[in-house]
Coordinates of C-alpha atoms and ligand atoms in Angstrom, one line a residue:
X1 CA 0.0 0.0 0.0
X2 CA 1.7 3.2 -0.8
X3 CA 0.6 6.7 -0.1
X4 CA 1.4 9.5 -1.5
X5 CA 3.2 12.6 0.9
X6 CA 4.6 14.7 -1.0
X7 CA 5.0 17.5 2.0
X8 CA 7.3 14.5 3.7
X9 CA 9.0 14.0 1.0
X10 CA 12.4 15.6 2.1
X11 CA 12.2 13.2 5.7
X12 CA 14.9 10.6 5.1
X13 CA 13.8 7.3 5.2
X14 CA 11.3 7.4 2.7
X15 CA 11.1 5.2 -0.6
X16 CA 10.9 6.6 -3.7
X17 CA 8.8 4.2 -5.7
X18 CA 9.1 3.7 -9.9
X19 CA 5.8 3.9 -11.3
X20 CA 4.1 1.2 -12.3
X21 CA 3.9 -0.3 -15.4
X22 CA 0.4 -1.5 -17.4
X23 CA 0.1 -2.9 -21.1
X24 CA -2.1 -0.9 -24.0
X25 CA -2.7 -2.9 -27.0
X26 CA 1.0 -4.1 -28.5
X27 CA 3.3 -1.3 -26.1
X28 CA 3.9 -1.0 -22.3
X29 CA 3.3 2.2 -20.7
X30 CA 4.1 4.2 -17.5
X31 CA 0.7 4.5 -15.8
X32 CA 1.7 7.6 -14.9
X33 CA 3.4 9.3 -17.7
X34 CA 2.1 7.4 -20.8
X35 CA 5.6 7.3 -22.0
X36 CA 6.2 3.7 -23.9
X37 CA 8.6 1.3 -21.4
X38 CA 10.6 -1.1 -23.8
X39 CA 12.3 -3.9 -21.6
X40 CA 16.3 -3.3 -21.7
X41 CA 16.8 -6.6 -19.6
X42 CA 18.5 -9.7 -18.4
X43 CA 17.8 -12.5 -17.0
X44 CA 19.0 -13.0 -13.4
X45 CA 18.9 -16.6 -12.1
X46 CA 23.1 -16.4 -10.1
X47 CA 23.0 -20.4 -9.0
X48 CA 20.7 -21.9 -12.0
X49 CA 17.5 -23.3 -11.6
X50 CA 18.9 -25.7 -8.9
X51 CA 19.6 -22.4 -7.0
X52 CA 15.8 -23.0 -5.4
X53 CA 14.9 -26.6 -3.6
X54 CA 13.2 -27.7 -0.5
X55 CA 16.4 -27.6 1.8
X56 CA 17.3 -24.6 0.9
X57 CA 16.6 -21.3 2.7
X58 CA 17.6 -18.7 -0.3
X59 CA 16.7 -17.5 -3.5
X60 CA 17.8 -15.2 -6.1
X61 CA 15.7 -12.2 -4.3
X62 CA 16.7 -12.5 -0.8
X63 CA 19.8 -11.7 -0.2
X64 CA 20.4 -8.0 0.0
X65 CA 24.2 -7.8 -0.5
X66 CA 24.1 -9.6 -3.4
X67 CA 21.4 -7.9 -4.7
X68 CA 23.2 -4.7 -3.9
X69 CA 26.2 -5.9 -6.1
X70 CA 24.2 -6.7 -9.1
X71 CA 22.0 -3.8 -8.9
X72 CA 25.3 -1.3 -9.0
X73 CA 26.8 -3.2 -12.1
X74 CA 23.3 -3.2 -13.9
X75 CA 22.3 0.1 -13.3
X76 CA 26.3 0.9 -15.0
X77 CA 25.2 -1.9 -17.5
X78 CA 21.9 0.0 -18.5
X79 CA 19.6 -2.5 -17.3
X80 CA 15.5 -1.8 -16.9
X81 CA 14.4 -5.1 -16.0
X82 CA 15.5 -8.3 -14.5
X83 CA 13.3 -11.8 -15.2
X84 CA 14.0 -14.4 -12.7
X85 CA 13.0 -17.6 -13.0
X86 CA 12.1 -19.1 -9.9
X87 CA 10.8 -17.9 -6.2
X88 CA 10.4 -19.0 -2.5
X89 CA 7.3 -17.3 -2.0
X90 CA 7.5 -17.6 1.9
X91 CA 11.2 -15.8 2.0
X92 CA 11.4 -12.2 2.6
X93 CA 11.8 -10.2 -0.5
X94 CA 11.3 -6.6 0.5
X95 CA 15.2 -5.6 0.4
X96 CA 16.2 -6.8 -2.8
X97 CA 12.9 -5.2 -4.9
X98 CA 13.5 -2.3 -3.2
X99 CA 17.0 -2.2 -4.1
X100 CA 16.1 -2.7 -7.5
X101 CA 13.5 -0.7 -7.3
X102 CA 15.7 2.4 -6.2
X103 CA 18.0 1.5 -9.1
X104 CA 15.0 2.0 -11.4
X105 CA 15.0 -1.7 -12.5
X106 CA 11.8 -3.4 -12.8
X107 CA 11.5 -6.9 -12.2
X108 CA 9.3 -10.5 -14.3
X109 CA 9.0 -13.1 -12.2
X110 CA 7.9 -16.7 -13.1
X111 CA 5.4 -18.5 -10.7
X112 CA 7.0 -21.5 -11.5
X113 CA 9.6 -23.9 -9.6
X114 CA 11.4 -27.0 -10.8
X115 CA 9.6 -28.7 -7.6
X116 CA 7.3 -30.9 -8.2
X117 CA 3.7 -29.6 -7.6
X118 CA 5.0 -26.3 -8.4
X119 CA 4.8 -26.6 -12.4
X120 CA 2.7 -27.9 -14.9
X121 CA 4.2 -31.1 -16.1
X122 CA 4.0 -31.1 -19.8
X123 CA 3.7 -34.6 -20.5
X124 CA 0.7 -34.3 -18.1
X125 CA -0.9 -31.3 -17.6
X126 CA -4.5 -32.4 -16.9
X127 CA -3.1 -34.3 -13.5
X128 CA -0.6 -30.9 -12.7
X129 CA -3.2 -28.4 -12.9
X130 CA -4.5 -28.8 -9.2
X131 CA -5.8 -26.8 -6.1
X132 CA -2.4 -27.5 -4.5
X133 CA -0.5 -25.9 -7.9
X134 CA -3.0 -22.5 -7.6
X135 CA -2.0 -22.5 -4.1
X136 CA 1.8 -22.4 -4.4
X137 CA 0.9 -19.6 -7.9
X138 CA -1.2 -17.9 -5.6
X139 CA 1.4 -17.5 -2.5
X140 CA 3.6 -16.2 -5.6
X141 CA 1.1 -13.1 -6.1
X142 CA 0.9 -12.5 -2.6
X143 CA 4.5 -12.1 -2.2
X144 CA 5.1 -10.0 -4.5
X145 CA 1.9 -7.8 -5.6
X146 CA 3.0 -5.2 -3.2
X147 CA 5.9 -4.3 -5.2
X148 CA 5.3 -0.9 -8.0
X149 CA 8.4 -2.5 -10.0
X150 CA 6.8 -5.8 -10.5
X151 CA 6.3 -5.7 -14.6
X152 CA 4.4 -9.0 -14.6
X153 CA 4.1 -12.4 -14.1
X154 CA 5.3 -15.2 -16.4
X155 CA 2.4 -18.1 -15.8
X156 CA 4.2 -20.8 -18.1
X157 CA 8.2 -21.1 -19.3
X158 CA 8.7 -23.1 -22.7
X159 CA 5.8 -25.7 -22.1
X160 CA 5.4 -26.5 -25.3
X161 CA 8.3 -27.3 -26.7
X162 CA 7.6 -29.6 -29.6
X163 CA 4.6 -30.4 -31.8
X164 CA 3.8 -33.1 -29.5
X165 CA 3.5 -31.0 -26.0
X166 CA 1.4 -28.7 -28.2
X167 CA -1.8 -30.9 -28.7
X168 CA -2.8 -31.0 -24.6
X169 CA -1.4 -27.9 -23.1
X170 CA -2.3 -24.9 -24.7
X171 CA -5.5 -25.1 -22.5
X172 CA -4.3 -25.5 -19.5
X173 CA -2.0 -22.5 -19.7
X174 CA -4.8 -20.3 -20.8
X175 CA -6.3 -21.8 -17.9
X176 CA -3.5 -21.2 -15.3
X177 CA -3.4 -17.3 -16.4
X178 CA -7.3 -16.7 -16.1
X179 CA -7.2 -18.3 -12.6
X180 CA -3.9 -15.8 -12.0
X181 CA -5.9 -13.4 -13.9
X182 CA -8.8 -13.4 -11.6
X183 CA -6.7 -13.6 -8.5
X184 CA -5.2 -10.5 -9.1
X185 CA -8.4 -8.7 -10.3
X186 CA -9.6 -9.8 -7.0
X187 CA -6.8 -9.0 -4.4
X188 CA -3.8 -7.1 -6.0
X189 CA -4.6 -2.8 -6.3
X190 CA -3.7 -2.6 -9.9
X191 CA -3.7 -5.1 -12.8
X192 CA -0.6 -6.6 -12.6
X193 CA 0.5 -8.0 -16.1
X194 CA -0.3 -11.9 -17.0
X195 CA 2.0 -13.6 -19.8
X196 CA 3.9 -16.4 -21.5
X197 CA 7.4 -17.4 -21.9
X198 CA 7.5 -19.1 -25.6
X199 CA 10.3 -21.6 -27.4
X200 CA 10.7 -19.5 -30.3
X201 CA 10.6 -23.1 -32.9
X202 CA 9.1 -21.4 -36.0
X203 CA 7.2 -24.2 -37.0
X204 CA 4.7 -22.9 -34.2
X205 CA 5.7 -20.1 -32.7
X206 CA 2.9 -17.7 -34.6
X207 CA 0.3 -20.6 -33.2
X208 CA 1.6 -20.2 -29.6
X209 CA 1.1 -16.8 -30.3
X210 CA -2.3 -16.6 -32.3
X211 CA -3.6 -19.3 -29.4
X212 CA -2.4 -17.0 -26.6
X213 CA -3.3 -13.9 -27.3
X214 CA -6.6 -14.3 -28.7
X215 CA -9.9 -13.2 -27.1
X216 CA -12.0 -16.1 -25.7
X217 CA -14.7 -14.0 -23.7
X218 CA -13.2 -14.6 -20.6
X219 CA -10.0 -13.8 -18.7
X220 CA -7.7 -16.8 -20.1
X221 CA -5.7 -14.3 -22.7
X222 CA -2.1 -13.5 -22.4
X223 CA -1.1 -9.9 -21.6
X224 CA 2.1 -10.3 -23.3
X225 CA 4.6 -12.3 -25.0
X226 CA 8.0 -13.3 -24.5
X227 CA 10.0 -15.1 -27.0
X228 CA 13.3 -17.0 -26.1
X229 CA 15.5 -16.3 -29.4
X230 CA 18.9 -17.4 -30.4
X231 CA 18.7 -17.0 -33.9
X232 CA 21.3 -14.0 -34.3
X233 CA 24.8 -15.4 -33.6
X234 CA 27.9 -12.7 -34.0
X235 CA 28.4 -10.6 -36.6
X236 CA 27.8 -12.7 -39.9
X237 CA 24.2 -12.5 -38.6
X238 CA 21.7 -9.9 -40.1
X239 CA 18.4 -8.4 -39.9
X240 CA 17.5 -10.8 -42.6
X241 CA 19.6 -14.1 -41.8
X242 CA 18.5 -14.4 -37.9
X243 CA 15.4 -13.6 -39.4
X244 CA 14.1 -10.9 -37.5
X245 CA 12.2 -9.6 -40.5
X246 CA 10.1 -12.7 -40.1
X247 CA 9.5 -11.7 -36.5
X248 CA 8.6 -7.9 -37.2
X249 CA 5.8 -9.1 -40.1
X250 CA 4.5 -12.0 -37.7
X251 CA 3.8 -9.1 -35.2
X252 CA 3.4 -6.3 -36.6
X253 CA -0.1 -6.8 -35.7
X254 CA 0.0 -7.8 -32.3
X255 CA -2.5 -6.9 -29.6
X256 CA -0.4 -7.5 -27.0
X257 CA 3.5 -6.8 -25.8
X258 CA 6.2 -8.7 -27.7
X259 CA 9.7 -9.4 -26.2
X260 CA 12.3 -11.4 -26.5
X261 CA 12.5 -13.4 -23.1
X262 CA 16.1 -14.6 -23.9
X263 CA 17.9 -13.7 -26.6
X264 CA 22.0 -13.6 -26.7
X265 CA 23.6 -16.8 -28.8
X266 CA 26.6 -17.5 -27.3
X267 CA 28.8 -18.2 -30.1
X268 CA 31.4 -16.2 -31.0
X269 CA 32.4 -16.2 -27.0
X270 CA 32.8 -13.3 -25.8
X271 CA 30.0 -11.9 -27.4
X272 CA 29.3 -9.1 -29.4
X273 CA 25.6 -8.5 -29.3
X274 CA 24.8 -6.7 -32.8
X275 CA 21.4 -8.2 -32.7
X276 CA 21.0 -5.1 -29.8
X277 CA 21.2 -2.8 -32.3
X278 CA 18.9 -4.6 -34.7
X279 CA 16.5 -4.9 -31.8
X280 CA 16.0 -1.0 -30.6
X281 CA 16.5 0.1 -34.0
X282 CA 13.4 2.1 -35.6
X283 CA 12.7 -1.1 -38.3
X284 CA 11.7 -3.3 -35.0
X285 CA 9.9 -0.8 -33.0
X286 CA 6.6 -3.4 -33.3
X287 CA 8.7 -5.5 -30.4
X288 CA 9.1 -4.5 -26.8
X289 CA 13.7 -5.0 -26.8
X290 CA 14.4 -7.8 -25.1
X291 CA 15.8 -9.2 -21.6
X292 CA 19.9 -11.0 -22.5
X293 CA 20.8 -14.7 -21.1
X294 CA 22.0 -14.3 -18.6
X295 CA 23.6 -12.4 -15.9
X296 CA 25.6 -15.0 -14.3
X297 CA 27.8 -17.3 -15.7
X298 CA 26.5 -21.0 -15.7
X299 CA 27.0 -24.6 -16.4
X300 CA 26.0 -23.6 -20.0
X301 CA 27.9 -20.4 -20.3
X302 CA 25.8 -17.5 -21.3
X303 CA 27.1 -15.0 -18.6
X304 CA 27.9 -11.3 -18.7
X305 CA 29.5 -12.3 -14.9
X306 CA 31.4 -14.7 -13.3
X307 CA 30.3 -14.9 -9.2
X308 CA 32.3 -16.8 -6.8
X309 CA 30.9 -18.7 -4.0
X310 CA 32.7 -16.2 -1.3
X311 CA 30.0 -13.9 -3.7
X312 CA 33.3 -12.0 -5.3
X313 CA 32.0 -10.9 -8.6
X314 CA 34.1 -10.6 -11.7
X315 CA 33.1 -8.8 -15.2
X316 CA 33.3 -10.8 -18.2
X317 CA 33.8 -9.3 -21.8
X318 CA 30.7 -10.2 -22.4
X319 CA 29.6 -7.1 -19.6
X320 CA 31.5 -4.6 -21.8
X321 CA 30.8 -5.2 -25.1
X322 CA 26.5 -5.2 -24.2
X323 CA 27.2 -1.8 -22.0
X324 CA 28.8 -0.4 -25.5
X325 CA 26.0 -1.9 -27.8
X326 CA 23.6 -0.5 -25.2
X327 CA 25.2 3.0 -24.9
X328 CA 23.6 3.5 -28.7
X329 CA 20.3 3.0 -28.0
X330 CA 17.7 6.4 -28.9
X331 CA 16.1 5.9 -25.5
X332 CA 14.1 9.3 -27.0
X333 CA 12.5 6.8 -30.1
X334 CA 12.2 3.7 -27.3
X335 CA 9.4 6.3 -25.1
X336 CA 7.2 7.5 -27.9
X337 CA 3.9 6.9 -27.6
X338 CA 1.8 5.8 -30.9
X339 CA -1.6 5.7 -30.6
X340 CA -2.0 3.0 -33.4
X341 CA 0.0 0.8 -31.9
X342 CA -1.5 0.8 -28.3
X343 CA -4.7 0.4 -29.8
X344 CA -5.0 -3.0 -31.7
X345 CA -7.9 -5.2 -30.4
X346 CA -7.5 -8.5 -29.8
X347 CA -8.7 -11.0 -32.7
X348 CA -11.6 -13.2 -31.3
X349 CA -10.3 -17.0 -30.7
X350 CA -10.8 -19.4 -33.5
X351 CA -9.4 -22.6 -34.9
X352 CA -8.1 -20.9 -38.1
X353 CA -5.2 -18.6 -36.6
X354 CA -4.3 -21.8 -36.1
X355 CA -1.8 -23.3 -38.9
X356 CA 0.0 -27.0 -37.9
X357 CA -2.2 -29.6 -37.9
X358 CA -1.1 -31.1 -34.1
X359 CA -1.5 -27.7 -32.5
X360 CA -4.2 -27.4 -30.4
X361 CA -7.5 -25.5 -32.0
X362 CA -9.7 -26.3 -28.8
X363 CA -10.7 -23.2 -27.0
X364 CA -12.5 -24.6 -24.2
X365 CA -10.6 -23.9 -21.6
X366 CA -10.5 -26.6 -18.7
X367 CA -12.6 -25.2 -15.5
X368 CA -10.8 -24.5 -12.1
X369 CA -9.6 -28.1 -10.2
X370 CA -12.0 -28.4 -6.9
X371 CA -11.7 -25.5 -4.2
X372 CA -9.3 -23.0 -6.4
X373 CA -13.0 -20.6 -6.8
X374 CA -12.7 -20.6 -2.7
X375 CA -9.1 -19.4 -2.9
X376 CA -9.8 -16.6 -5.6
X377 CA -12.8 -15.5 -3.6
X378 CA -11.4 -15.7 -0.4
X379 CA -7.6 -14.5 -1.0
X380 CA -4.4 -16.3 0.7
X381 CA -4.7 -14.3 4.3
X382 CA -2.4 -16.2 5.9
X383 CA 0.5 -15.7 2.6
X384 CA 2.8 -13.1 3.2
X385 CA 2.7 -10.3 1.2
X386 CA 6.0 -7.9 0.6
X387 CA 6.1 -4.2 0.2
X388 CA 8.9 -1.3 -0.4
X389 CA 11.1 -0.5 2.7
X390 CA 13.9 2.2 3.0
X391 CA 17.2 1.3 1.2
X392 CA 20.2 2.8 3.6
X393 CA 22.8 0.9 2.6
X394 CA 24.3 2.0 -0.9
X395 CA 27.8 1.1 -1.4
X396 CA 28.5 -2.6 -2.5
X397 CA 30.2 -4.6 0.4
X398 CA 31.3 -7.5 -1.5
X399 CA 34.6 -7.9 -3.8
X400 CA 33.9 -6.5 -7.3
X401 CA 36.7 -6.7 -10.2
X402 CA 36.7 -5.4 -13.5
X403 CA 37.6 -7.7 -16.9
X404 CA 41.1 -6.3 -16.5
X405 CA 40.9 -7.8 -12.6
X406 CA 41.1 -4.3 -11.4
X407 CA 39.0 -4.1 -8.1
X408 CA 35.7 -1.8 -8.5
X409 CA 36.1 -0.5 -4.4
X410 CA 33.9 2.3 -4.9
X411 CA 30.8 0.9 -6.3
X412 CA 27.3 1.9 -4.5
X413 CA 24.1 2.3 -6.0
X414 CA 22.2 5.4 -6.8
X415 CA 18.9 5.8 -5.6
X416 CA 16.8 7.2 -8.2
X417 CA 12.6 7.2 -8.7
X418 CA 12.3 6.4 -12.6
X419 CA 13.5 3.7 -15.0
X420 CA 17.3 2.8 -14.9
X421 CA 18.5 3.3 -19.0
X422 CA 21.5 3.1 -20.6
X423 CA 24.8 5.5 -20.0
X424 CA 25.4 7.3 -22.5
X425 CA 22.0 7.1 -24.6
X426 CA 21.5 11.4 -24.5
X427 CA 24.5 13.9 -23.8
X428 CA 27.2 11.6 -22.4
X429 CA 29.8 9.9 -24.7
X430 CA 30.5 6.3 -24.4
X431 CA 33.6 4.6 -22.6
X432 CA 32.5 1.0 -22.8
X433 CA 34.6 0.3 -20.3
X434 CA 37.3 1.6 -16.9
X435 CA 35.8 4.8 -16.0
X436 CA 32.3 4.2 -16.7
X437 CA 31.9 1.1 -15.2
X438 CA 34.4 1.7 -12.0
X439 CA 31.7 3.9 -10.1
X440 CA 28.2 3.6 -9.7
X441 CA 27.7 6.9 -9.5
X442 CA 28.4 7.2 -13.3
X443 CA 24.7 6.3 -14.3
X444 CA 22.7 9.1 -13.8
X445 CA 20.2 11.6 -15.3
X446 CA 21.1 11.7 -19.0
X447 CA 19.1 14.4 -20.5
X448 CA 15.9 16.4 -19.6
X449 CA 13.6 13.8 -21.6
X450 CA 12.9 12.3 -18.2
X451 CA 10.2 13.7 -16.0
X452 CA 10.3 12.9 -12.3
X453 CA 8.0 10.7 -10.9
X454 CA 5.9 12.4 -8.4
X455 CA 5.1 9.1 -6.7
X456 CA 6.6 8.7 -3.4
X457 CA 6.0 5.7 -1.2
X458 CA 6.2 5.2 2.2
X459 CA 7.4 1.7 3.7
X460 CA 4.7 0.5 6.2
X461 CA 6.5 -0.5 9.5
X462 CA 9.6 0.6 8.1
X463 CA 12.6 2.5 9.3
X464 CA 10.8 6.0 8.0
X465 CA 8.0 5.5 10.9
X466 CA 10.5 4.8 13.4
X467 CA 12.3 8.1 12.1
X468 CA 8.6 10.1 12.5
Ligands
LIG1 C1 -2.3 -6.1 -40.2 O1 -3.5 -5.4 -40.3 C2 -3.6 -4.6 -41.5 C3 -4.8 -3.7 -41.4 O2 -5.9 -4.5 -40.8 C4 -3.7 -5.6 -42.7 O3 -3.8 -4.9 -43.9 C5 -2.4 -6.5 -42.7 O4 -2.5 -7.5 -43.7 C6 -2.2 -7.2 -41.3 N1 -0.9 -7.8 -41.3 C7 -0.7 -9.1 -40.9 C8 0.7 -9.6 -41.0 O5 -1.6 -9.7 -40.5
LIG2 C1 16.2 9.3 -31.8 O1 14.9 9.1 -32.1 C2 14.2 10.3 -32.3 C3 12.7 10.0 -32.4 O2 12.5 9.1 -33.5 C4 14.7 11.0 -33.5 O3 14.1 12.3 -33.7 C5 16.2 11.3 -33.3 O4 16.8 11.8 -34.5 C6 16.9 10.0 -33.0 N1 18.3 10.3 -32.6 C7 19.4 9.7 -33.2 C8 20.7 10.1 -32.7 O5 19.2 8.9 -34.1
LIG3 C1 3.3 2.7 -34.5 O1 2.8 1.4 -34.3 C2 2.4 0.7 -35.5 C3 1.9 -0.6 -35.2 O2 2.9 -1.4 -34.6 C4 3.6 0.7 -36.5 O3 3.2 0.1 -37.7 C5 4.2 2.0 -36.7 O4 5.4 1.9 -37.4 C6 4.5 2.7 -35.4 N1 5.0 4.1 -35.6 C7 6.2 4.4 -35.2 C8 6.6 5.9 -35.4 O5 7.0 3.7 -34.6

């Protein structure tokens, strides 16, 4: 719950809150300026998916130094939004969103866990989709709800991921975001975003799509689209070869968000990332950029970062040459509005935007498993449910090197109220790496293109009210 002081607003103590972000038609917008928000992300799982497990009393959004550490080098790096891929609902969460959160980074969050009875199992959906699955999505919502820098909610990852998987599920992940859907309507104070996480296998990807987003009457539809892309590899790639002309016609229509979920082929290692240029450019304005796999480096090496157990942190190449290739994006042409595009209606559902024959045309959308109405009309009250508190501590405590090994010792975050954006993007000049990256205090205001938010929230229970 946030309320709005502005004669406080010079008492220390008190949070400065990003505002909110809501989808209209293909674009999303600040709810409070109407400006256009195109994602400038990565994806942020430090410890894989096997980072989250029954015995384990951490996840990637509960631990504030590290949080602190990351936020620094992504609000250097240009970062918007994080995705991460897997929650303990019952951990506290408030530090690290509001860390973010003061680093103008907003954060997508899957509902889903590699536990069993956390997922739906695609090779059996109709026996995963149960009261005890809503329940553990549900505790999700409640945990995180509170949070103005929550962009949305990924309901399903890659669950169809062949022709095969793509005859029984598609209804039950409609079905999984109407029940989300309606839980929010019911207990969250804005209408927090709803979507889907897709293979991009072109054989079906515009079906995934078309079956998704279409309008069924009822609440089942997608809010928006993320596509996990590696078709662009190096520099012999193009517009045309990785095929993002394909993407940009299949689109250019949509009625709701498009993004790349993933995107960043590993090969050439270090990367180079020229499909960032392709991807904020004015010929692909019809997609909402893109979020980079992945911050940390893992088994399958895809990271801009290398973190230690001791939770030292070391900058790959990879970190330098995506702060360059993001240092040339026209934030000014990323925040236009356009009134066309935020106002494309959904087509109604219908078995002929449907094209390969063992994708699902069936629109009936299975009905809630036994007691899930009670939990949507009654809410979670014994879930906890996280909110913004007062970040104090700025500088970054644990051991940060550069890619030439030089230590980063004065790195601190910079509290700010509005989206993070890349350096460099209005009046500064680029350095791509050393000075720019060696403080955190080098990302700041670029230009006067950015109005301050007037939203200022205060932390319930927090230090501030101690403070009063
Ligand atoms: C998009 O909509 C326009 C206007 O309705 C139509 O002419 C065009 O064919 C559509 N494009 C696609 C790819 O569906
Ligand atoms: C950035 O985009 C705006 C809006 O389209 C345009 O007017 C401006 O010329 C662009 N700036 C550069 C450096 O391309
Ligand atoms: C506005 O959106 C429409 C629909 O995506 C697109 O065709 C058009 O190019 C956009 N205009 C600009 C200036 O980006």
């Amino acid at each position: 719950m946030h309320y709005s002081i502005p004669g406080l607003a010079l008492l220390a103590g008190l949070t400065a809150a990003v505002d909110p972000v809501e989808v209209r038609g293909q674009d999303f917008v600040n709810s409070v300026s109407g400006d256009r928000f195109v994602v400038i992300g990565v994806d942020y799982q430090p410890g894989g998916q096997g980072a989250i497990s029954a015995d384990n009393d951490k996840d990637v959004l509960s631990d504030p130094e590290a949080c602190t550490r990351d936020a620094a080098l992504m609000q250097s790096l240009g970062v918007n939004t994080i995705r991460s891929y897997n929650v303990d609902p019952t951990l506290n969460h408030d530090e690290c969103m509001s860390i973010f959160n003061g680093v103008g980074i907003y954060v997508i969050l899957d509902v889903n866990t590699p536990v069993y009875g956390q997922h739906i199992d695609r090779s059996n959906p109709a026996g995963t989709y149960t009261r005890g699955y809503m329940e553990h999505v549900f505790t999700v919502i409640e945990a995180f709800k509170g949070y103005p820098n929550l962009l949305g909610f990924f309901g399903g990852n890659e669950i169809i991921n062949d022709l095969e998987t793509a005859d029984e599920n598609p209804p039950y992940m409609r079905a999984v975001q109407r029940d989300m859907k309606d839980y929010i309507a019911a207990h969250a104070d804005r209408p927090i975003p709803v979507g889907y996480s897709a293979a991009d296998v072109r054989e079906f990807t515009e079906d995934t799509f078309n079956y998704l987003a279409c309008d069924n009457g009822d609440s089942s539809a997608s809010d928006f689209f993320g596509l996990n892309s590696y078709s662009w590899c190096g520099s012999e790639s193009s517009f045309q070869t990785a095929e993002y002309d394909v993407l940009v016609e299949m689109f250019s229509n949509a009625s709701i968000p498009v993004f790349f979920s993933e995107y960043g082929c590993n090969d050439p290692s270090p990367r180079v990332f020229d499909e960032v240029e392709a991807l904020y450019s004015p010929q692909m304005t019809v997609m909402s950029g893109g979020l980079v796999y992945e911050w940390s480096q893992e088994d399958n090496n895809y990271g801009l970062v290398d973190i230690s157990t001791d939770g030292s942190l070391r900058l790959r190449a990879d970190y330098d040459s995506l702060q360059k290739q993001y240092s040339r994006i026209n934030v000014t042409l990323l925040e236009a509005s356009n009134d066309t595009a935020t106002g494309i209606p959904a087509p109604r559902c219908s078995s002929n935007l449907i094209q390969a024959d063992d994708f699902s045309d069936e629109f009936d959308i299975p009905s809630r498993p036994s007691g899930v109405d009670a939990l949507i009309s009654s809410g979670l009250s014994s879930a906890p449910t996280g909110a913004l508190v007062s970040v104090t501590a700025t500088a970054v405590a644990l051991p940060v090197y550069d890619t030439n090994s030089a230590s980063m010792s004065d790195l601190a975050i910079t509290v700010t109220s509005e989206a993070n954006h890349p350096v460099g993007t209005a009046s500064r000049t680029s350095s791509g790496s050393g000075s720019a990256t060696a403080s955190g205090a080098a990302t700041t205001e670029t230009g006067g293109a950015h109005r301050l938010s007037g939203a200022v929230a205060l932390a319930l229970g927090a230090a501030a009210f101690a403070a009063l």
